[in-house]
XYZ file of C-alpha atoms in Angstrom:
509
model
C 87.089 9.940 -61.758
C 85.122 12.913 -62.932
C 86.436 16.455 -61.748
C 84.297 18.588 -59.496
C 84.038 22.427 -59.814
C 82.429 24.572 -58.515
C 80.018 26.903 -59.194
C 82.027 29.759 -58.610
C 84.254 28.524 -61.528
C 82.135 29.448 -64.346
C 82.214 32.123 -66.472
C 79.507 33.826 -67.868
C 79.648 33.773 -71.807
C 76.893 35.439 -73.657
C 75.011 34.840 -70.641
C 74.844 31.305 -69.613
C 77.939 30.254 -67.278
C 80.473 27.844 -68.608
C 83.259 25.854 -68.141
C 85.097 27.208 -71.583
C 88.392 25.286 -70.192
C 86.186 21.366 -70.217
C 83.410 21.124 -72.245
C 83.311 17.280 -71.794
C 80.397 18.193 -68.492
C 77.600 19.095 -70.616
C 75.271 16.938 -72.259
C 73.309 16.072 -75.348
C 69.522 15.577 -74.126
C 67.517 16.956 -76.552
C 63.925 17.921 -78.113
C 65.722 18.236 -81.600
C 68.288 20.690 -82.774
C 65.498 21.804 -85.384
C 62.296 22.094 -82.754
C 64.553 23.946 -79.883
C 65.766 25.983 -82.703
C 62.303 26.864 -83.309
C 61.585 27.609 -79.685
C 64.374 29.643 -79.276
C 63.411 31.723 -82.260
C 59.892 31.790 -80.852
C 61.289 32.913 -77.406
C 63.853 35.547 -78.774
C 60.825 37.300 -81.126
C 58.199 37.230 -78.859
C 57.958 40.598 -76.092
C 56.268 39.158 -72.941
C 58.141 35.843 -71.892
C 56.955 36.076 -68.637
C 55.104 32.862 -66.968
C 51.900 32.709 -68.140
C 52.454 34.339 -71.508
C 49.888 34.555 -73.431
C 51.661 35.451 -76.753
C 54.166 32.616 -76.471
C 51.011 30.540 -75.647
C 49.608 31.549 -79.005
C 52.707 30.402 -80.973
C 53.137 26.841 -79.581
C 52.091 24.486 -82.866
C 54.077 21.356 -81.508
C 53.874 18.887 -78.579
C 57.656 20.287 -77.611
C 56.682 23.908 -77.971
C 53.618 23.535 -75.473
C 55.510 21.665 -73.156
C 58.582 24.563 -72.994
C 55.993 27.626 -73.427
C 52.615 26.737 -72.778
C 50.523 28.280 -69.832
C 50.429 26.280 -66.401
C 53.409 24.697 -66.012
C 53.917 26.359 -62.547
C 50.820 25.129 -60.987
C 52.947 22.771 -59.084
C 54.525 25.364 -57.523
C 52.125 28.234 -57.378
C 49.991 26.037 -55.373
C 52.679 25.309 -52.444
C 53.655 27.848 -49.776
C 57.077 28.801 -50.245
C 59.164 31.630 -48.837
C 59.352 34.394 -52.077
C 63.017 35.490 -50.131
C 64.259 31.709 -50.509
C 66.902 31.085 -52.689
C 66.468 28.200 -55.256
C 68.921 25.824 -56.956
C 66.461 24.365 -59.965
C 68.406 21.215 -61.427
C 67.308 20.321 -65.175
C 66.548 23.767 -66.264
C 65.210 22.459 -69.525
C 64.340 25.607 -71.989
C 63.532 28.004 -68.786
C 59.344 27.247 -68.213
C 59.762 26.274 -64.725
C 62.970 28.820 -64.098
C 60.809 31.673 -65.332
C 58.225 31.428 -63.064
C 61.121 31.001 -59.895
C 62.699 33.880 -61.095
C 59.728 36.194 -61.048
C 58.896 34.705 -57.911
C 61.922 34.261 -55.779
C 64.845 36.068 -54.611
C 67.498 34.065 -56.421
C 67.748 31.408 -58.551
C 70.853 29.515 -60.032
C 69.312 26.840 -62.666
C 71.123 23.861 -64.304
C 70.990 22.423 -67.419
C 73.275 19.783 -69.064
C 72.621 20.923 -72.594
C 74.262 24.215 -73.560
C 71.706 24.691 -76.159
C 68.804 24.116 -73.792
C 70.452 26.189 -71.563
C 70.968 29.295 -73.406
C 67.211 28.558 -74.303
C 66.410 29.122 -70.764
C 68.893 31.862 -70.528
C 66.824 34.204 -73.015
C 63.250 32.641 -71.423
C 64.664 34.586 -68.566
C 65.922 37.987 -69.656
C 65.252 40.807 -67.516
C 65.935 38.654 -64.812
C 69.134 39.523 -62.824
C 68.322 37.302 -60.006
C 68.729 34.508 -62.083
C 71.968 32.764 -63.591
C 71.872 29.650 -65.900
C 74.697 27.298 -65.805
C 75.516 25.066 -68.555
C 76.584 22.181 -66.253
C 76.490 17.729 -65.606
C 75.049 17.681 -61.995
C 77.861 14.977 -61.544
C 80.516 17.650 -62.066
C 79.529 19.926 -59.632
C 80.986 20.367 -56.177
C 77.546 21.873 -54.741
C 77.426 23.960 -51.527
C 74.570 23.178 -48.993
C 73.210 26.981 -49.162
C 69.385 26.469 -50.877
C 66.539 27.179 -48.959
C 64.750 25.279 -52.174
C 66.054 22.711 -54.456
C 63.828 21.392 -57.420
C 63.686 18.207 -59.480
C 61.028 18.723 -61.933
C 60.818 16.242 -64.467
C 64.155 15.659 -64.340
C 64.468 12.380 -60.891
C 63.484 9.908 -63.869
C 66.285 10.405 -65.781
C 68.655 9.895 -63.285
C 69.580 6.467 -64.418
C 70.484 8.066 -68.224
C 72.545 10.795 -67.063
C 73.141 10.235 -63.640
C 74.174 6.724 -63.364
C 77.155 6.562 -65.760
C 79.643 6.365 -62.604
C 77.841 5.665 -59.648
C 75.067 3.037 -60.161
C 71.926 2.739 -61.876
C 67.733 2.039 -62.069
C 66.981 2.857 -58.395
C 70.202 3.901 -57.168
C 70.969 6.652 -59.571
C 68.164 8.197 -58.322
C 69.084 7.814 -55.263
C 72.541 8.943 -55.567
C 70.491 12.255 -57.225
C 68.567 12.817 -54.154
C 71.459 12.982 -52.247
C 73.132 15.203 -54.158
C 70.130 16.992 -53.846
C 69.902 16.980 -50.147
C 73.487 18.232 -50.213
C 72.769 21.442 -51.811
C 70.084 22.240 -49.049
C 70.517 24.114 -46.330
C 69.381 22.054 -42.837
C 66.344 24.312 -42.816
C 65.479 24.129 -47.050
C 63.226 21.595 -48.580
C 63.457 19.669 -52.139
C 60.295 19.574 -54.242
C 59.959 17.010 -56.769
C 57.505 16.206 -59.543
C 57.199 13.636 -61.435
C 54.670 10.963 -63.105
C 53.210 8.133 -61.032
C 54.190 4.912 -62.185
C 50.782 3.249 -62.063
C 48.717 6.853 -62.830
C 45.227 5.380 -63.778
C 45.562 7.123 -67.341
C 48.885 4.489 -68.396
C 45.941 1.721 -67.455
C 43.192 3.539 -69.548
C 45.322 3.388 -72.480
C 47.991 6.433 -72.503
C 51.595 5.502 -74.006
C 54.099 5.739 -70.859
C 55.163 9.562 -70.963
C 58.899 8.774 -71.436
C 58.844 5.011 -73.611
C 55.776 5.798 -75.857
C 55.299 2.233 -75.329
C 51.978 0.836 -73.456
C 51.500 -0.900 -69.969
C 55.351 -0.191 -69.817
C 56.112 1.267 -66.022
C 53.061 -0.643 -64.996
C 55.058 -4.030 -66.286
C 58.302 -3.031 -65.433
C 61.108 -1.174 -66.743
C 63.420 -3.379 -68.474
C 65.841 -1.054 -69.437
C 68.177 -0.467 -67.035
C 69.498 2.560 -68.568
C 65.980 4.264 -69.145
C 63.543 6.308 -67.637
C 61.855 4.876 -64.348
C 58.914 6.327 -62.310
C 57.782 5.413 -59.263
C 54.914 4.584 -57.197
C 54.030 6.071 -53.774
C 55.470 3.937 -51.702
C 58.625 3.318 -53.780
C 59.450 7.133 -54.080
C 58.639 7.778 -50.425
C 60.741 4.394 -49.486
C 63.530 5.967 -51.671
C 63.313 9.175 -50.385
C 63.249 7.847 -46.887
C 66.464 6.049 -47.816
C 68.049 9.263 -49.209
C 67.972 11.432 -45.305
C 64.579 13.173 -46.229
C 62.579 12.713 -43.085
C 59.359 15.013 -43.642
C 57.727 14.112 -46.630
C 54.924 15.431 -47.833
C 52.665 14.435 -51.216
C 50.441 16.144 -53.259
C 48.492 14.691 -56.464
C 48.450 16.067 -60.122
C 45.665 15.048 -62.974
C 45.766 15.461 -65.202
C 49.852 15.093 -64.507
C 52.416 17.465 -63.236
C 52.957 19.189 -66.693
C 50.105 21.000 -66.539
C 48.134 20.522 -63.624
C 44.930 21.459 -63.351
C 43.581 19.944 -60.712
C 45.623 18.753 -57.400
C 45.120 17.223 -54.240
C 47.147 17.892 -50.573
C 47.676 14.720 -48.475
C 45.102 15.775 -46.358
C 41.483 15.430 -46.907
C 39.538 11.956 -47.646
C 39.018 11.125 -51.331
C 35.772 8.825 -50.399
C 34.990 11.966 -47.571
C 34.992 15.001 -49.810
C 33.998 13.303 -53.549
C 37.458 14.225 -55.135
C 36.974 12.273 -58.461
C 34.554 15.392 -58.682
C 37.348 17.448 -59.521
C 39.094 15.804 -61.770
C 38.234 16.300 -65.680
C 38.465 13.240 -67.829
C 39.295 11.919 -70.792
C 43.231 12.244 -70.064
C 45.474 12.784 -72.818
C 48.344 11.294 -74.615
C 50.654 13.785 -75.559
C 53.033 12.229 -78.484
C 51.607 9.115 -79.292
C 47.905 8.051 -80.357
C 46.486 6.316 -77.360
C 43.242 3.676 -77.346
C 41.043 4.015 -74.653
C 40.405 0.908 -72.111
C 37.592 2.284 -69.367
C 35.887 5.372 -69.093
C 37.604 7.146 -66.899
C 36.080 9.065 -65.455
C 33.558 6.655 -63.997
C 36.793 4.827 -62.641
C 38.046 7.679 -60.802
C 34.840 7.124 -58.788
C 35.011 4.131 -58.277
C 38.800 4.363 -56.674
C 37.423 7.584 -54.769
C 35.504 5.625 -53.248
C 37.707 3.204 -52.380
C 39.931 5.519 -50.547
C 42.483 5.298 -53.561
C 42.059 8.131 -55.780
C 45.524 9.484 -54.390
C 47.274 6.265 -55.085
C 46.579 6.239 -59.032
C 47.700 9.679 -59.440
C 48.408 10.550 -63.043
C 51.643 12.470 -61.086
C 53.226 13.235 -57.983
C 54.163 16.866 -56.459
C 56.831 16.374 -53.435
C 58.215 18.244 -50.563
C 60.782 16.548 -48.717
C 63.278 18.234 -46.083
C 65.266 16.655 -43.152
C 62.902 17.984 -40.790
C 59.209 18.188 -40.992
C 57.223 19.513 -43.655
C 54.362 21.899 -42.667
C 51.174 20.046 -44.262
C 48.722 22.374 -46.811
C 45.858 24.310 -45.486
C 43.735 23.014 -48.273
C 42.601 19.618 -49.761
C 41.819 20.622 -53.131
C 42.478 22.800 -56.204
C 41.825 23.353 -59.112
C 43.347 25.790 -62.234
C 41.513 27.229 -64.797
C 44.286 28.866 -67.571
C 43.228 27.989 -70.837
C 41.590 31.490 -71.451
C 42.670 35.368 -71.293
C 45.399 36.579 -68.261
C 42.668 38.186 -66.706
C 40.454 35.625 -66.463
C 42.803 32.703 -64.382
C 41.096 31.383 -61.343
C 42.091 29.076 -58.676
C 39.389 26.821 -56.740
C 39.997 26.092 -53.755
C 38.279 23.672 -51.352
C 39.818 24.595 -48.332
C 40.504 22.474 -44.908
C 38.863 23.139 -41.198
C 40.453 25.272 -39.398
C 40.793 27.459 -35.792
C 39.177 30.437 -37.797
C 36.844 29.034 -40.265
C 35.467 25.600 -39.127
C 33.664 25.132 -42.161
C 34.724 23.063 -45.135
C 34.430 25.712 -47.945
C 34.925 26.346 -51.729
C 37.091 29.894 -52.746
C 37.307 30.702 -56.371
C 39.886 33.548 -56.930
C 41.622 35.265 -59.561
C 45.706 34.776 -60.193
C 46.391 38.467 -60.477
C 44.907 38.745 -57.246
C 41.912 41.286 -58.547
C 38.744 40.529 -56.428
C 36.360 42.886 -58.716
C 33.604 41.892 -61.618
C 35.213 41.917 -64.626
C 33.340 42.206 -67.981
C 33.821 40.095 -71.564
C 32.589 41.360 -74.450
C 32.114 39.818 -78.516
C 29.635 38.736 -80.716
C 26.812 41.028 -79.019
C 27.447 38.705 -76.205
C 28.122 40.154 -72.627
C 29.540 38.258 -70.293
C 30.545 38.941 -66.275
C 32.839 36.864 -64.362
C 32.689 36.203 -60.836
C 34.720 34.880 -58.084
C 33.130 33.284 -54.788
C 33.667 31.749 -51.432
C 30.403 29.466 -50.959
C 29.541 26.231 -48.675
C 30.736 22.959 -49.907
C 28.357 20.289 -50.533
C 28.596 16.882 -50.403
C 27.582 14.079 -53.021
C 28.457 13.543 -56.522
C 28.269 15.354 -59.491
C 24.949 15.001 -61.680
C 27.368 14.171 -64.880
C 28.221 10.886 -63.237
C 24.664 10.123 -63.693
C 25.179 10.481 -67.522
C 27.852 8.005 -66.941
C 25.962 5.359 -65.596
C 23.100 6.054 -67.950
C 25.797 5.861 -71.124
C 26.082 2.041 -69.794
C 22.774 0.899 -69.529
C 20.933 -1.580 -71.223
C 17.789 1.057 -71.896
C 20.571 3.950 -72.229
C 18.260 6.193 -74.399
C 15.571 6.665 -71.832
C 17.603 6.352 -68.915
C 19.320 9.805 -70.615
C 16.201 11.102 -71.693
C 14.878 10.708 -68.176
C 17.532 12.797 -66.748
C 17.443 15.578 -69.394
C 13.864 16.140 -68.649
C 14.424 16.568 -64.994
C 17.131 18.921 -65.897
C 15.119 20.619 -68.469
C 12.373 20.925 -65.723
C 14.848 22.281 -63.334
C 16.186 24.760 -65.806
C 12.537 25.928 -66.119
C 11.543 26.348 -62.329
C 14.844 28.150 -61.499
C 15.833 30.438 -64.533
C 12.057 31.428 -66.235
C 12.132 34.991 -67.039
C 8.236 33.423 -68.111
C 9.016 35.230 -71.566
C 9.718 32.863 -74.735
C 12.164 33.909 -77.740
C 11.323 34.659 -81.334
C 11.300 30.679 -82.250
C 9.065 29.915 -79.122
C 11.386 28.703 -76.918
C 11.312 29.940 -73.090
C 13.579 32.275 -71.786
C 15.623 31.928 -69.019
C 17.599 34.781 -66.668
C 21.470 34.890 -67.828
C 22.340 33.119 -64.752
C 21.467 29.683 -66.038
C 25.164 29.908 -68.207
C 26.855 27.702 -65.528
C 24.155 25.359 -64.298
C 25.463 22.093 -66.320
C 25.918 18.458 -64.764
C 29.592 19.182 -64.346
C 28.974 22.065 -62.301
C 25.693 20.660 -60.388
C 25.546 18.597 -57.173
C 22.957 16.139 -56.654
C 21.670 15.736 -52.865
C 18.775 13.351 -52.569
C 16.323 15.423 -54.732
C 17.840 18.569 -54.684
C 20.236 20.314 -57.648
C 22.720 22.069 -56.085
C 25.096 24.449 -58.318
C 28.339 24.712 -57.221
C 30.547 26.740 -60.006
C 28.014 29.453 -60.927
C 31.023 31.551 -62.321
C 29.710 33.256 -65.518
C 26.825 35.102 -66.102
C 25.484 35.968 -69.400
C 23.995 39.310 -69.546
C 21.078 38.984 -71.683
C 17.981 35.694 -71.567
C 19.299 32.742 -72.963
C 16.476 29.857 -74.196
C 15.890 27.437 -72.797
C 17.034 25.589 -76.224
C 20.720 26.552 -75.839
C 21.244 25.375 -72.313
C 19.660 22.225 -73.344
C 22.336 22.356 -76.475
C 25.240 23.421 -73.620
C 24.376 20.571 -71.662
C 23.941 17.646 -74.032
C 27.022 19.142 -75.854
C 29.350 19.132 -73.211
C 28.157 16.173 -70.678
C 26.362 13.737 -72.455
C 28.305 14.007 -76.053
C 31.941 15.280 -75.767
C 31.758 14.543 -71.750
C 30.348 10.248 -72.613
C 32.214 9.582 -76.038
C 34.239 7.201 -74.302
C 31.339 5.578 -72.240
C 31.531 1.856 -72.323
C 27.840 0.746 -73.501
C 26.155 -2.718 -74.335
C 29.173 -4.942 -74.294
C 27.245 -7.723 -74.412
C 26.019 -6.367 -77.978
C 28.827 -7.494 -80.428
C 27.290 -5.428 -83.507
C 27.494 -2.367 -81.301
C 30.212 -0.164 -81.117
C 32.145 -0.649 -77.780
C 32.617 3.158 -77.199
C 30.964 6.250 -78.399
């Protein structure tokens, strides 16, 4: 029988607090001594280690040192409404990306991580933090008090059965038994929030290696190790949940996955009602492994939006569970936008009915909160960037026309057809009625954004809905054309299945 201690045992040794008297309670899950060498090193010579760094950003060269430094891992949090005076128990600290951003964010946080190297990882991730302490702890050895307003499992639910089930059980139960231990650290008021990948996510059918076997079709077959890994569907993570006390539970919906989130969904809101798939950017990813590709998907994710099951197939899951009810979000949809300068983060926002604003509608803002034009400048090029609030429009995007062109027996015109109209359109909005030094007509700056991923289509009508940058200079009419075919009918269709039927074809392009 394992001793408990509690927290108020430890002793803090060159910052992280240990148990010097038993160090049988840590653990050995690792990334590598070599690679968390290197991202310690990375961490301890780097000045801004805050979340969101841009300079740490800049130095990730390895799968391992994205995952533990690269920008947007807090998404899942940033986009939930949580108390900044809560205090926050974060199990499975990892090498401090998720424990940074708490710290900045919230009052206290004690974080706990089973591998002392990990930990003291996490420790120096956090420096300059006082409100945050790092144990170097087995969540099985701890004797937990139920004080937390906020408990997290992020990442770290799936590997219950590894290092949680040694004692007590395993598969499904040492999960469970880790919810409940879980539960016990909350206060009655305090809510747990969980992320973790979605056992049938539509990118392990389209070909991606299961995140944690590397092997294909694996969660979606079964787990057949007992002592490994498992994920969970919907209703098998809200059954278990449901099984472990929580009685609100509340879902939200990560693509690509919870990792780095760019785009999520609330549990409110109709996929097939509000044309979600139209948020969702596609081809996914396989992040170790090489992966093949299956479908196009992002001409699936239509196809289950409009089924009503865009939610269900999930690349990840984002939970908030507490023993009473969970307040639901005031918004269906958003979106992140991080790979590019501090300054320059948005969120996107489709935002639910409500008493004050009846109106579905669409708010683009900035993460630092600054509301004002802001300039970029290189190359000659000048560029302003704008937020919004603007009506929301129904239908679907014009790239999903590409898609369906990209399959089509007479795929050539059926693309050249649509080009034309858009190179028509381009024309009759954007015609400063002047032509560049090759010929080519110039259009008003404006035009930048107006590209098939960012335009409506509503009967006959182009709608833009993303018109964030503006160049400020003409552009030809050439370059959009080059924009366009560049990004949604080349790098946006290279997957696109096409003449099947055709052996001597390729089957994807």
């Amino acid at each position: 029988m394992r001793r408990k201690r509690k927290l108020s045992d430890f002793k803090e040794i060159g910052g992280v607090y240990v148990l010097p008297d038993d160090p049988s309670t840590t653990f050995g899950y690792s990334d590598g001594m070599r690679t968390e060498q290197g991202i310690f090193d990375i961490i301890r010579s780097t000045g801004d280690v805050s979340d969101g760094s841009t300079e740490l950003m800049a130095r990730a060269r390895t799968w391992p040192e994205y995952y533990h430094l690269g920008v947007g891992r807090s998404n899942i949090l940033r986009c939930l409404s949580l108390n900044p005076e809560s205090s926050v128990l974060e199990l499975g600290a990892g090498c401090g990306g998720i424990t940074r951003y708490l710290g900045e964010n919230f009052a206290r946080v004690d974080a706990i991580e089973g591998s002392e190297r990990r930990a003291r990882i996490a420790r120096e991730r956090c420096r300059g933090l006082d409100n945050v302490r790092v144990f170097c702890a087995n969540f099985q050895d701890i004797e937990i008090s139920s004080s937390y307003d906020i408990v997290t499992l992020i990442g770290v639910l799936e590997y219950a059965p590894v290092y949680f089930g040694e004692e007590e059980g395993r598969g499904e139960q040492a999960c469970l038994n880790l919810l409940q231990f879980a539960k016990r650290a909350l206060n009655p008021t305090g809510v747990l929030v969980i992320a973790i990948e979605n056992r049938v996510g539509i990118k392990y059918w389209s070909g991606c290696p299961e995140d944690h076997t590397g092997r294909l079709f694996d969660g979606l077959c079964g787990y057949v190790n007992e002592r490994g890994p498992i994920t969970f569907s919907r209703p098998e993570l809200k059954a278990l949940l449901s099984q472990a006390g929580f009685a609100g539970i509340s879902f939200y919906f990560c693509y690509p996955d919870y990792k780095f989130a760019s785009t999520i969904f609330s549990d409110i809101g109709n996929e097939r009602e509000f044309f979600l798939h139209n948020w969702v950017e596609t081809p996914f990813s396989g992040y170790v492994n090489p992966r093949i590709y299956t479908f196009h998907e992002g001409a699936i994710l239509k196809t289950l939006s409009s089924l009503g099951l865009l939610k269900e197939f999930a690349n990840s899951f984002l939970v908030v569970a507490g023993r009473g009810s969970v307040p639901p979000a005031p918004w269906i949809a958003k979106r992140f936008a991080m790979n590019r300068h501090r300054h320059l983060r948005c969120v996107t926002t489709l935002l639910a009915p409500s008493a004050s604003t009846p109106d579905v509608y669409i708010s683009k803002e900035r993460l630092d909160g600054e509301d004002k034009e802001r300039f970029v400048e290189g190359g000659g090029i000048r560029v302003k960037h704008k937020i919004f609030s603007v009506p929301w429009y129904t239908g679907d995007l014009l790239i999903y026309e590409f898609f369906d062109a990209m399959r089509h027996s007479n795929y050539k015109k059926k693309i050249y057809d649509l080009l034309s109209v858009y190179h028509d359109e381009l024309l009759r909005r954007y015609s400063i009625r002047q032509t560049d030094m090759f010929g080519y007509p110039l259009l008003k700056g404006s035009a930048f954004d107006f590209i098939p991923r960012n335009i409506i289509k509503r009967q006959s009508a182009l709608c833009c809905i993303d018109e964030e940058w503006e160049i400020q200079q003409p552009l030809p009419v050439d370059f959009m054309m080059y924009r366009c075919i560049s990004l949604d009918v080349i790098e946006g269709q290279y997957l696109s299945l096409i003449h099947i039927s055709e052996p001597t074809r390729p089957l994807y392009i």
